[in-house]
GROMACS .gro file of C-alpha atoms in nm:
model
  376
    1MET     CA    1  -4.251  -5.879  -4.758
    2ALA     CA    2  -4.186  -6.208  -4.936
    3THR     CA    3  -3.816  -6.248  -4.994
    4PRO     CA    4  -3.572  -6.274  -5.148
    5ILE     CA    5  -3.640  -5.985  -5.385
    6TYR     CA    6  -3.453  -5.718  -5.576
    7ILE     CA    7  -3.639  -5.388  -5.554
    8ILE     CA    8  -3.569  -5.112  -5.804
    9GLU     CA    9  -3.700  -4.777  -5.684
   10GLU     CA   10  -3.859  -4.566  -5.958
   11LYS     CA   11  -3.786  -4.235  -5.785
   12LYS     CA   12  -3.413  -4.309  -5.761
   13LEU     CA   13  -3.403  -4.443  -6.119
   14ARG     CA   14  -3.565  -4.127  -6.253
   15ARG     CA   15  -3.322  -3.915  -6.051
   16ASN     CA   16  -3.029  -4.085  -6.226
   17LEU     CA   17  -3.192  -4.067  -6.567
   18GLN     CA   18  -3.262  -3.695  -6.530
   19LEU     CA   19  -2.903  -3.625  -6.429
   20ILE     CA   20  -2.767  -3.826  -6.723
   21ALA     CA   21  -3.003  -3.659  -6.970
   22ASP     CA   22  -2.897  -3.318  -6.836
   23VAL     CA   23  -2.527  -3.401  -6.882
   24ALA     CA   24  -2.593  -3.518  -7.239
   25ARG     CA   25  -2.778  -3.196  -7.321
   26ARG     CA   26  -2.526  -2.960  -7.161
   27ALA     CA   27  -2.222  -3.136  -7.309
   28ASP     CA   28  -2.386  -3.202  -7.648
   29VAL     CA   29  -2.306  -3.575  -7.639
   30GLU     CA   30  -2.510  -3.893  -7.664
   31ILE     CA   31  -2.526  -4.110  -7.351
   32ILE     CA   32  -2.667  -4.458  -7.403
   33LEU     CA   33  -2.746  -4.749  -7.171
   34ALA     CA   34  -2.508  -5.047  -7.157
   35PHE     CA   35  -2.712  -5.365  -7.111
   36LYS     CA   36  -2.418  -5.550  -6.959
   37ALA     CA   37  -2.486  -5.357  -6.638
   38PHE     CA   38  -2.865  -5.325  -6.651
   39ALA     CA   39  -3.122  -5.500  -6.868
   40LEU     CA   40  -3.452  -5.498  -6.677
   41TRP     CA   41  -3.657  -5.444  -6.990
   42LYS     CA   42  -3.985  -5.381  -6.812
   43THR     CA   43  -3.835  -5.048  -6.705
   44PHE     CA   44  -3.755  -4.943  -7.062
   45PRO     CA   45  -4.068  -4.725  -7.103
   46ILE     CA   46  -3.922  -4.506  -6.826
   47PHE     CA   47  -3.580  -4.499  -6.994
   48ARG     CA   48  -3.732  -4.392  -7.327
   49GLU     CA   49  -3.847  -4.070  -7.159
   50TYR     CA   50  -3.480  -3.973  -7.114
   51ILE     CA   51  -3.256  -4.154  -7.366
   52ASN     CA   52  -3.288  -4.281  -7.723
   53CYS     CA   53  -3.039  -4.565  -7.764
   54THR     CA   54  -2.862  -4.856  -7.595
   55THR     CA   55  -2.545  -5.054  -7.642
   56ALA     CA   56  -2.519  -5.431  -7.687
   57SER     CA   57  -2.237  -5.685  -7.673
   58SER     CA   58  -2.416  -5.995  -7.798
   59LEU     CA   59  -2.703  -6.113  -8.014
   60GLY     CA   60  -2.925  -6.143  -7.708
   61GLU     CA   61  -2.860  -5.784  -7.604
   62ALA     CA   62  -2.898  -5.655  -7.961
   63ARG     CA   63  -3.237  -5.822  -7.989
   64LEU     CA   64  -3.340  -5.678  -7.653
   65ALA     CA   65  -3.252  -5.330  -7.782
   66TYR     CA   66  -3.445  -5.372  -8.104
   67GLU     CA   67  -3.745  -5.566  -7.977
   68GLU     CA   68  -3.797  -5.423  -7.627
   69PHE     CA   69  -3.623  -5.085  -7.615
   70GLY     CA   70  -3.752  -5.004  -7.963
   71ALA     CA   71  -3.428  -4.878  -8.119
   72LYS     CA   72  -3.139  -5.043  -8.293
   73ALA     CA   73  -2.830  -5.097  -8.078
   74HIS     CA   74  -2.476  -4.967  -8.085
   75THR     CA   75  -2.318  -5.313  -8.089
   76TYR     CA   76  -1.968  -5.425  -8.002
   77SER     CA   77  -1.852  -5.783  -7.956
   78PRO     CA   78  -1.505  -5.924  -7.893
   79ALA     CA   79  -1.585  -6.181  -8.163
   80TYR     CA   80  -1.881  -6.198  -8.400
   81THR     CA   81  -1.972  -6.542  -8.531
   82ASP     CA   82  -2.101  -6.648  -8.872
   83ASP     CA   83  -2.428  -6.790  -8.749
   84GLU     CA   84  -2.525  -6.478  -8.547
   85PHE     CA   85  -2.378  -6.189  -8.744
   86ASP     CA   86  -2.659  -6.126  -8.991
   87GLU     CA   87  -2.920  -6.116  -8.716
   88ILE     CA   88  -2.701  -5.879  -8.514
   89VAL     CA   89  -2.682  -5.650  -8.818
   90ASN     CA   90  -3.061  -5.643  -8.839
   91CYS     CA   91  -3.078  -5.525  -8.477
   92SER     CA   92  -2.795  -5.269  -8.490
   93SER     CA   93  -2.737  -4.913  -8.606
   94HIS     CA   94  -2.366  -4.917  -8.520
   95LEU     CA   95  -2.121  -5.211  -8.531
   96THR     CA   96  -1.779  -5.196  -8.372
   97PHE     CA   97  -1.517  -5.457  -8.458
   98ASN     CA   98  -1.264  -5.572  -8.202
   99SER     CA   99  -0.988  -5.644  -8.455
  100LEU     CA  100  -0.895  -5.577  -8.814
  101THR     CA  101  -0.935  -5.947  -8.892
  102GLN     CA  102  -1.295  -5.938  -8.766
  103TYR     CA  103  -1.350  -5.629  -8.978
  104GLU     CA  104  -1.211  -5.800  -9.291
  105ARG     CA  105  -1.423  -6.106  -9.230
  106PHE     CA  106  -1.757  -5.936  -9.175
  107HIS     CA  107  -1.770  -5.574  -9.293
  108ARG     CA  108  -1.919  -5.655  -9.634
  109ARG     CA  109  -2.219  -5.811  -9.457
  110ALA     CA  110  -2.281  -5.512  -9.230
  111GLY     CA  111  -2.551  -5.350  -9.442
  112LYS     CA  112  -2.626  -4.990  -9.347
  113CYS     CA  113  -2.463  -5.004  -9.005
  114SER     CA  114  -2.212  -4.735  -8.915
  115LEU     CA  115  -1.887  -4.925  -8.865
  116GLY     CA  116  -1.618  -4.869  -8.606
  117LEU     CA  117  -1.302  -5.018  -8.459
  118ARG     CA  118  -1.225  -5.066  -8.093
  119VAL     CA  119  -0.889  -4.913  -8.014
  120ASN     CA  120  -0.664  -4.977  -7.717
  121PRO     CA  121  -0.496  -4.668  -7.566
  122GLU     CA  122  -0.282  -4.900  -7.351
  123TYR     CA  123  -0.376  -4.695  -7.047
  124SER     CA  124  -0.627  -4.771  -6.775
  125GLU     CA  125  -0.647  -4.687  -6.406
  126VAL     CA  126  -0.866  -4.987  -6.326
  127GLU     CA  127  -0.675  -5.164  -6.049
  128THR     CA  128  -0.865  -5.494  -6.045
  129MET     CA  129  -0.719  -5.694  -6.334
  130LEU     CA  130  -1.042  -5.886  -6.382
  131TYR     CA  131  -1.197  -5.558  -6.500
  132ASN     CA  132  -0.898  -5.392  -6.669
  133PRO     CA  133  -0.948  -5.397  -7.047
  134CYS     CA  134  -0.603  -5.251  -7.118
  135ALA     CA  135  -0.394  -5.496  -6.917
  136PRO     CA  136  -0.091  -5.639  -7.100
  137GLY     CA  137  -0.200  -5.915  -7.335
  138THR     CA  138  -0.556  -5.783  -7.352
  139ARG     CA  139  -0.788  -5.934  -7.610
  140PHE     CA  140  -0.970  -5.601  -7.652
  141GLY     CA  141  -0.903  -5.360  -7.933
  142VAL     CA  142  -0.643  -5.252  -8.186
  143ASN     CA  143  -0.335  -5.060  -8.075
  144ARG     CA  144  -0.181  -4.771  -8.265
  145GLU     CA  145   0.089  -4.975  -8.435
  146GLN     CA  146  -0.170  -5.208  -8.590
  147LEU     CA  147  -0.368  -4.933  -8.765
  148PRO     CA  148  -0.299  -4.838  -9.129
  149GLU     CA  149  -0.232  -4.471  -9.204
  150GLN     CA  150  -0.548  -4.460  -9.413
  151LEU     CA  151  -0.844  -4.632  -9.251
  152PRO     CA  152  -1.080  -4.844  -9.461
  153SER     CA  153  -1.334  -4.614  -9.625
  154ASP     CA  154  -1.631  -4.761  -9.437
  155ILE     CA  155  -1.481  -4.716  -9.087
  156GLU     CA  156  -1.661  -4.419  -8.934
  157GLY     CA  157  -1.574  -4.439  -8.566
  158PHE     CA  158  -1.342  -4.544  -8.288
  159HIS     CA  159  -1.462  -4.710  -7.969
  160CYS     CA  160  -1.245  -4.693  -7.658
  161HIS     CA  161  -1.343  -4.845  -7.323
  162CYS     CA  162  -1.098  -4.837  -7.034
  163HIS     CA  163  -1.291  -4.717  -6.725
  164CYS     CA  164  -1.474  -4.887  -6.440
  165GLU     CA  165  -1.683  -4.675  -6.200
  166SER     CA  166  -1.434  -4.395  -6.263
  167GLY     CA  167  -1.444  -4.020  -6.205
  168ALA     CA  168  -1.404  -3.727  -6.442
  169ASP     CA  169  -1.041  -3.690  -6.333
  170VAL     CA  170  -0.969  -4.036  -6.471
  171LEU     CA  171  -1.135  -3.944  -6.800
  172GLU     CA  172  -0.915  -3.634  -6.819
  173ARG     CA  173  -0.597  -3.839  -6.780
  174THR     CA  174  -0.724  -4.106  -7.019
  175LEU     CA  175  -0.808  -3.854  -7.292
  176VAL     CA  176  -0.442  -3.751  -7.300
  177HIS     CA  177  -0.346  -4.104  -7.401
  178ILE     CA  178  -0.636  -4.147  -7.645
  179GLU     CA  179  -0.558  -3.825  -7.828
  180GLU     CA  180  -0.183  -3.878  -7.822
  181LYS     CA  181  -0.218  -4.219  -7.982
  182PHE     CA  182  -0.521  -4.185  -8.210
  183ALA     CA  183  -0.602  -3.819  -8.285
  184LYS     CA  184  -0.423  -3.830  -8.620
  185TRP     CA  185  -0.700  -4.062  -8.744
  186PHE     CA  186  -0.986  -3.846  -8.612
  187PRO     CA  187  -1.020  -3.647  -8.938
  188GLN     CA  188  -1.118  -3.976  -9.105
  189LEU     CA  189  -1.396  -4.044  -8.851
  190LYS     CA  190  -1.752  -3.932  -8.773
  191TRP     CA  191  -1.785  -4.052  -8.412
  192LEU     CA  192  -1.587  -4.136  -8.101
  193ASN     CA  193  -1.734  -4.372  -7.840
  194LEU     CA  194  -1.568  -4.329  -7.500
  195GLY     CA  195  -1.723  -4.647  -7.362
  196GLY     CA  196  -1.857  -4.697  -7.012
  197GLY     CA  197  -1.739  -4.667  -6.655
  198HIS     CA  198  -1.830  -4.296  -6.623
  199LEU     CA  199  -2.000  -4.304  -6.283
  200MET     CA  200  -2.160  -3.962  -6.311
  201THR     CA  201  -2.446  -4.041  -6.072
  202ARG     CA  202  -2.212  -4.104  -5.779
  203LYS     CA  203  -2.242  -3.827  -5.518
  204ASP     CA  204  -1.879  -3.717  -5.537
  205TYR     CA  205  -1.858  -3.721  -5.918
  206ASP     CA  206  -1.740  -3.389  -6.062
  207ILE     CA  207  -2.010  -3.331  -6.322
  208PRO     CA  208  -1.903  -2.974  -6.416
  209HIS     CA  209  -1.554  -3.107  -6.493
  210LEU     CA  210  -1.699  -3.390  -6.706
  211ILE     CA  211  -1.900  -3.138  -6.908
  212HIS     CA  212  -1.591  -2.917  -6.941
  213LEU     CA  213  -1.388  -3.211  -7.075
  214LEU     CA  214  -1.654  -3.311  -7.326
  215LYS     CA  215  -1.699  -2.955  -7.449
  216GLY     CA  216  -1.325  -2.937  -7.492
  217LEU     CA  217  -1.334  -3.246  -7.713
  218HIS     CA  218  -1.601  -3.079  -7.926
  219GLU     CA  219  -1.388  -2.770  -7.962
  220ARG     CA  220  -1.085  -2.970  -8.075
  221TYR     CA  221  -1.277  -3.208  -8.303
  222PRO     CA  222  -1.609  -3.039  -8.389
  223TRP     CA  223  -1.699  -3.296  -8.656
  224LEU     CA  224  -1.694  -3.590  -8.413
  225LYS     CA  225  -2.010  -3.711  -8.244
  226ILE     CA  226  -1.915  -3.807  -7.888
  227ILE     CA  227  -2.085  -4.111  -7.733
  228LEU     CA  228  -2.070  -4.243  -7.377
  229GLU     CA  229  -2.221  -4.577  -7.279
  230PRO     CA  230  -2.221  -4.616  -6.900
  231GLY     CA  231  -2.409  -4.897  -6.734
  232SER     CA  232  -2.362  -4.861  -6.361
  233ALA     CA  233  -2.440  -4.489  -6.369
  234PHE     CA  234  -2.799  -4.550  -6.478
  235ALA     CA  235  -2.885  -4.793  -6.198
  236TRP     CA  236  -2.640  -4.670  -5.933
  237GLN     CA  237  -2.799  -4.691  -5.587
  238THR     CA  238  -3.147  -4.747  -5.726
  239GLY     CA  239  -3.246  -5.032  -5.499
  240PRO     CA  240  -3.157  -5.319  -5.264
  241LEU     CA  241  -3.168  -5.696  -5.243
  242VAL     CA  242  -3.389  -5.794  -4.950
  243SER     CA  243  -3.322  -6.129  -4.779
  244HIS     CA  244  -3.411  -6.314  -4.462
  245VAL     CA  245  -3.201  -6.492  -4.198
  246VAL     CA  246  -3.285  -6.863  -4.210
  247ASP     CA  247  -3.031  -6.997  -3.959
  248ILE     CA  248  -2.740  -6.893  -3.737
  249VAL     CA  249  -2.445  -7.127  -3.692
  250GLU     CA  250  -2.117  -7.095  -3.503
  251ASP     CA  251  -1.774  -7.252  -3.546
  252HIS     CA  252  -1.452  -7.162  -3.362
  253GLY     CA  253  -1.615  -6.848  -3.227
  254ILE     CA  254  -1.729  -6.725  -3.569
  255LYS     CA  255  -2.102  -6.676  -3.608
  256THR     CA  256  -2.257  -6.702  -3.952
  257ALA     CA  257  -2.605  -6.584  -4.035
  258ILE     CA  258  -2.723  -6.802  -4.324
  259LEU     CA  259  -2.955  -6.616  -4.557
  260ASP     CA  260  -3.207  -6.711  -4.825
  261VAL     CA  261  -2.980  -6.555  -5.089
  262SER     CA  262  -2.637  -6.649  -5.223
  263PHE     CA  263  -2.334  -6.435  -5.298
  264THR     CA  264  -2.217  -6.664  -5.576
  265CYS     CA  265  -2.563  -6.687  -5.734
  266HIS     CA  266  -2.723  -6.351  -5.664
  267MET     CA  267  -2.438  -6.107  -5.585
  268PRO     CA  268  -2.143  -6.248  -5.783
  269ASP     CA  269  -1.949  -5.922  -5.812
  270CYS     CA  270  -1.905  -5.924  -5.434
  271LEU     CA  271  -1.685  -6.231  -5.470
  272GLU     CA  272  -1.534  -6.146  -5.809
  273MET     CA  273  -1.430  -5.786  -5.750
  274PRO     CA  274  -1.430  -5.840  -5.451
  275TYR     CA  275  -1.617  -5.571  -5.263
  276PHE     CA  276  -1.815  -5.559  -4.942
  277PRO     CA  277  -2.171  -5.440  -4.995
  278GLU     CA  278  -2.339  -5.201  -4.757
  279VAL     CA  279  -2.584  -5.379  -4.531
  280ARG     CA  280  -2.863  -5.165  -4.392
  281GLY     CA  281  -2.830  -5.112  -4.020
  282ALA     CA  282  -2.491  -5.284  -3.995
  283LEU     CA  283  -2.125  -5.180  -3.985
  284HIS     CA  284  -1.874  -5.367  -4.197
  285ILE     CA  285  -1.578  -5.495  -3.997
  286ASP     CA  286  -1.237  -5.547  -4.156
  287PRO     CA  287  -1.216  -5.928  -4.195
  288SER     CA  288  -0.848  -5.919  -4.099
  289GLU     CA  289  -0.938  -5.803  -3.752
  290GLN     CA  290  -0.932  -6.100  -3.521
  291SER     CA  291  -1.136  -5.898  -3.273
  292GLN     CA  292  -1.445  -5.967  -3.482
  293ARG     CA  293  -1.476  -6.297  -3.295
  294THR     CA  294  -1.531  -6.116  -2.969
  295MET     CA  295  -1.720  -5.809  -3.092
  296GLU     CA  296  -2.083  -5.822  -2.992
  297HIS     CA  297  -2.345  -5.898  -3.259
  298THR     CA  298  -2.087  -5.958  -3.532
  299TYR     CA  299  -2.163  -6.209  -3.807
  300ARG     CA  300  -2.043  -6.352  -4.130
  301LEU     CA  301  -2.324  -6.344  -4.382
  302GLY     CA  302  -2.353  -6.679  -4.556
  303GLY     CA  303  -2.529  -6.778  -4.875
  304ASN     CA  304  -2.756  -7.079  -4.907
  305SER     CA  305  -2.564  -7.259  -5.180
  306CYS     CA  306  -2.332  -7.555  -5.128
  307LEU     CA  307  -2.023  -7.359  -5.233
  308SER     CA  308  -1.793  -7.347  -4.930
  309GLY     CA  309  -1.684  -6.992  -5.007
  310ASP     CA  310  -2.038  -6.857  -5.044
  311PHE     CA  311  -2.003  -6.612  -4.756
  312MET     CA  312  -1.852  -6.275  -4.670
  313SER     CA  313  -1.739  -6.130  -4.339
  314ALA     CA  314  -1.805  -5.954  -4.123
  315TRP     CA  315  -2.081  -5.711  -4.024
  316GLN     CA  316  -2.168  -5.582  -3.680
  317PHE     CA  317  -2.535  -5.527  -3.602
  318ASN     CA  318  -2.683  -5.333  -3.310
  319HIS     CA  319  -2.865  -5.641  -3.188
  320ALA     CA  320  -2.850  -6.020  -3.199
  321LEU     CA  321  -2.986  -6.143  -3.532
  322GLN     CA  322  -3.289  -6.367  -3.519
  323VAL     CA  323  -3.414  -6.629  -3.765
  324GLY     CA  324  -3.676  -6.466  -3.985
  325GLU     CA  325  -3.558  -6.107  -3.976
  326GLU     CA  326  -3.461  -5.910  -4.286
  327VAL     CA  327  -3.106  -5.845  -4.400
  328ILE     CA  328  -3.100  -5.581  -4.671
  329PHE     CA  329  -2.808  -5.539  -4.914
  330GLU     CA  330  -2.798  -5.188  -5.057
  331ASP     CA  331  -2.729  -5.097  -5.422
  332MET     CA  332  -2.788  -5.439  -5.575
  333ILE     CA  333  -2.941  -5.354  -5.914
  334HIS     CA  334  -2.654  -5.267  -6.150
  335TYR     CA  335  -2.419  -5.552  -6.250
  336THR     CA  336  -2.617  -5.783  -6.023
  337THR     CA  337  -2.956  -5.856  -6.176
  338VAL     CA  338  -2.780  -5.921  -6.510
  339LYS     CA  339  -2.527  -6.168  -6.366
  340THR     CA  340  -2.732  -6.396  -6.144
  341CYS     CA  341  -2.743  -6.771  -6.196
  342MET     CA  342  -2.940  -7.071  -6.077
  343PHE     CA  343  -2.647  -7.275  -5.950
  344ASN     CA  344  -2.761  -7.539  -5.702
  345GLY     CA  345  -3.123  -7.480  -5.802
  346ILE     CA  346  -3.176  -7.250  -5.508
  347THR     CA  347  -3.463  -7.004  -5.512
  348HIS     CA  348  -3.389  -6.704  -5.731
  349PRO     CA  349  -3.492  -6.361  -5.596
  350SER     CA  350  -3.798  -6.199  -5.745
  351ILE     CA  351  -3.770  -5.859  -5.911
  352GLY     CA  352  -3.997  -5.575  -5.802
  353MET     CA  353  -4.039  -5.205  -5.869
  354LEU     CA  354  -4.126  -4.958  -5.596
  355HIS     CA  355  -4.324  -4.690  -5.776
  356GLU     CA  356  -4.324  -4.325  -5.684
  357ASP     CA  357  -4.670  -4.359  -5.532
  358GLY     CA  358  -4.537  -4.619  -5.285
  359SER     CA  359  -4.689  -4.924  -5.453
  360LEU     CA  360  -4.472  -5.231  -5.512
  361GLU     CA  361  -4.513  -5.405  -5.848
  362ILE     CA  362  -4.368  -5.754  -5.890
  363LEU     CA  363  -4.203  -5.754  -6.232
  364ARG     CA  364  -4.089  -6.115  -6.222
  365ARG     CA  365  -4.107  -6.422  -6.001
  366PHE     CA  366  -3.885  -6.724  -6.059
  367GLY     CA  367  -3.970  -7.085  -5.992
  368TYR     CA  368  -3.878  -7.445  -6.056
  369GLU     CA  369  -3.964  -7.425  -6.426
  370ASP     CA  370  -3.703  -7.151  -6.478
  371TYR     CA  371  -3.435  -7.376  -6.330
  372LYS     CA  372  -3.558  -7.686  -6.513
  373ASN     CA  373  -3.581  -7.515  -6.851
  374ARG     CA  374  -3.220  -7.396  -6.833
  375MET     CA  375  -3.122  -7.765  -6.838
  376ASP     CA  376  -3.366  -7.861  -7.114
   0.00000   0.00000   0.00000
C-alpha cells in the first residue's frame, strides 16, 4: 500500500451512524454532525442515509453544509464578521450568537434563521484547559448575570457546549448546572442545543442512561427541541493513519524510528492534548520510565518535519523495526483529517475509503500544487 494514507472504513462508519440514528430516534432528539471534528465531504452521501443536518462554526463550514451536505447548517461562531455574515445567513437554518453585542450588531440581518444565544453554565469537567470552554475568563458564551429577564423576541434557543469526549454521567452532572442557571428562560425558547462532546459510540458509553436523561429533559420541558452536535462520536475508531519507517537513528541509547508522517502536521492533537495514540502491534511505554532505553525493541516514533519536538515516545514492538515496514496509528480520522497542515512542505497523507466489499477507493491525493497554492 502506498503511504502515508488515512483510511476511513465504511463498515465502522456505518456502525457509528446507525447507533447515533438509533439514539436520536429513541430519545426523540436531533443529532447533527459537527464539521470541526469531521468534514470528509465525499462521505456525505452515506451520512445522509442516517442524519439530516450538520453544524458549522465558520463560513467555510457553512458553505460545505449547504453545497455538499445539501442542507443548511446550524451555525455558531465566536465572532461573525461584516464581510462574511450575509453569506453565512444564506447557508444557515440556525444562527447562534456568542454574545449579546454580536446579537445586537447582526440579528436584523439574519433573515429567516432561527436565532440563539450561547450560554455559559460555568461548569465543565474537561481537564485539559486547551479544550475547556468554561474555564475562567472564557471567551465563549453569556453567563446568567448577563441575560435580561425577558429575552429579545427573536431569540428562540440556547446553545451550551461544555463537553469533550465525555460520558452520559458527565451530561447528567452538567444538566444540573444548566437547568439551575438557565431553566427560568426555557419558557421563552423553542430549542436547546447541548453541543458536542457526547462520545456515545465509545464502547463503555452508557447509552441507556443518555436516553433516560434526554427523555427526562423532554418530560420537564416538552416544548423544547433538544439538539446534540457531536463530532468525534461519528468518526470514532473508523480508521487509521498508515505510515512507513524511513530511517532509524539512535542518540544516548534512545532509538527513534523516523516515519513518513508528522505528528505536528498530520496528528496535531497528539501534541496539543497531548495523548498517546494506539499503534497497531505495539505497546505504549510510559515515557517517564528510564527503563525504556534498555527494553528490547522500544522506539520513539519521530515525524519527518524539521520541528525538534515532532516525536512521541515510546512504543515497544515485538521485533526490531526495519526501514520500509508499516507503522499504523489507530483511530486517526476524527479531529485529525480536519486539522492537518502542510508545514515544511512535507508530503501530505492521501485519504482513502475502505468499502464494505473490501475495495479501497482513494478519495484524495495531495501533491506539490496543494502546497504551492496555499502560498499563492
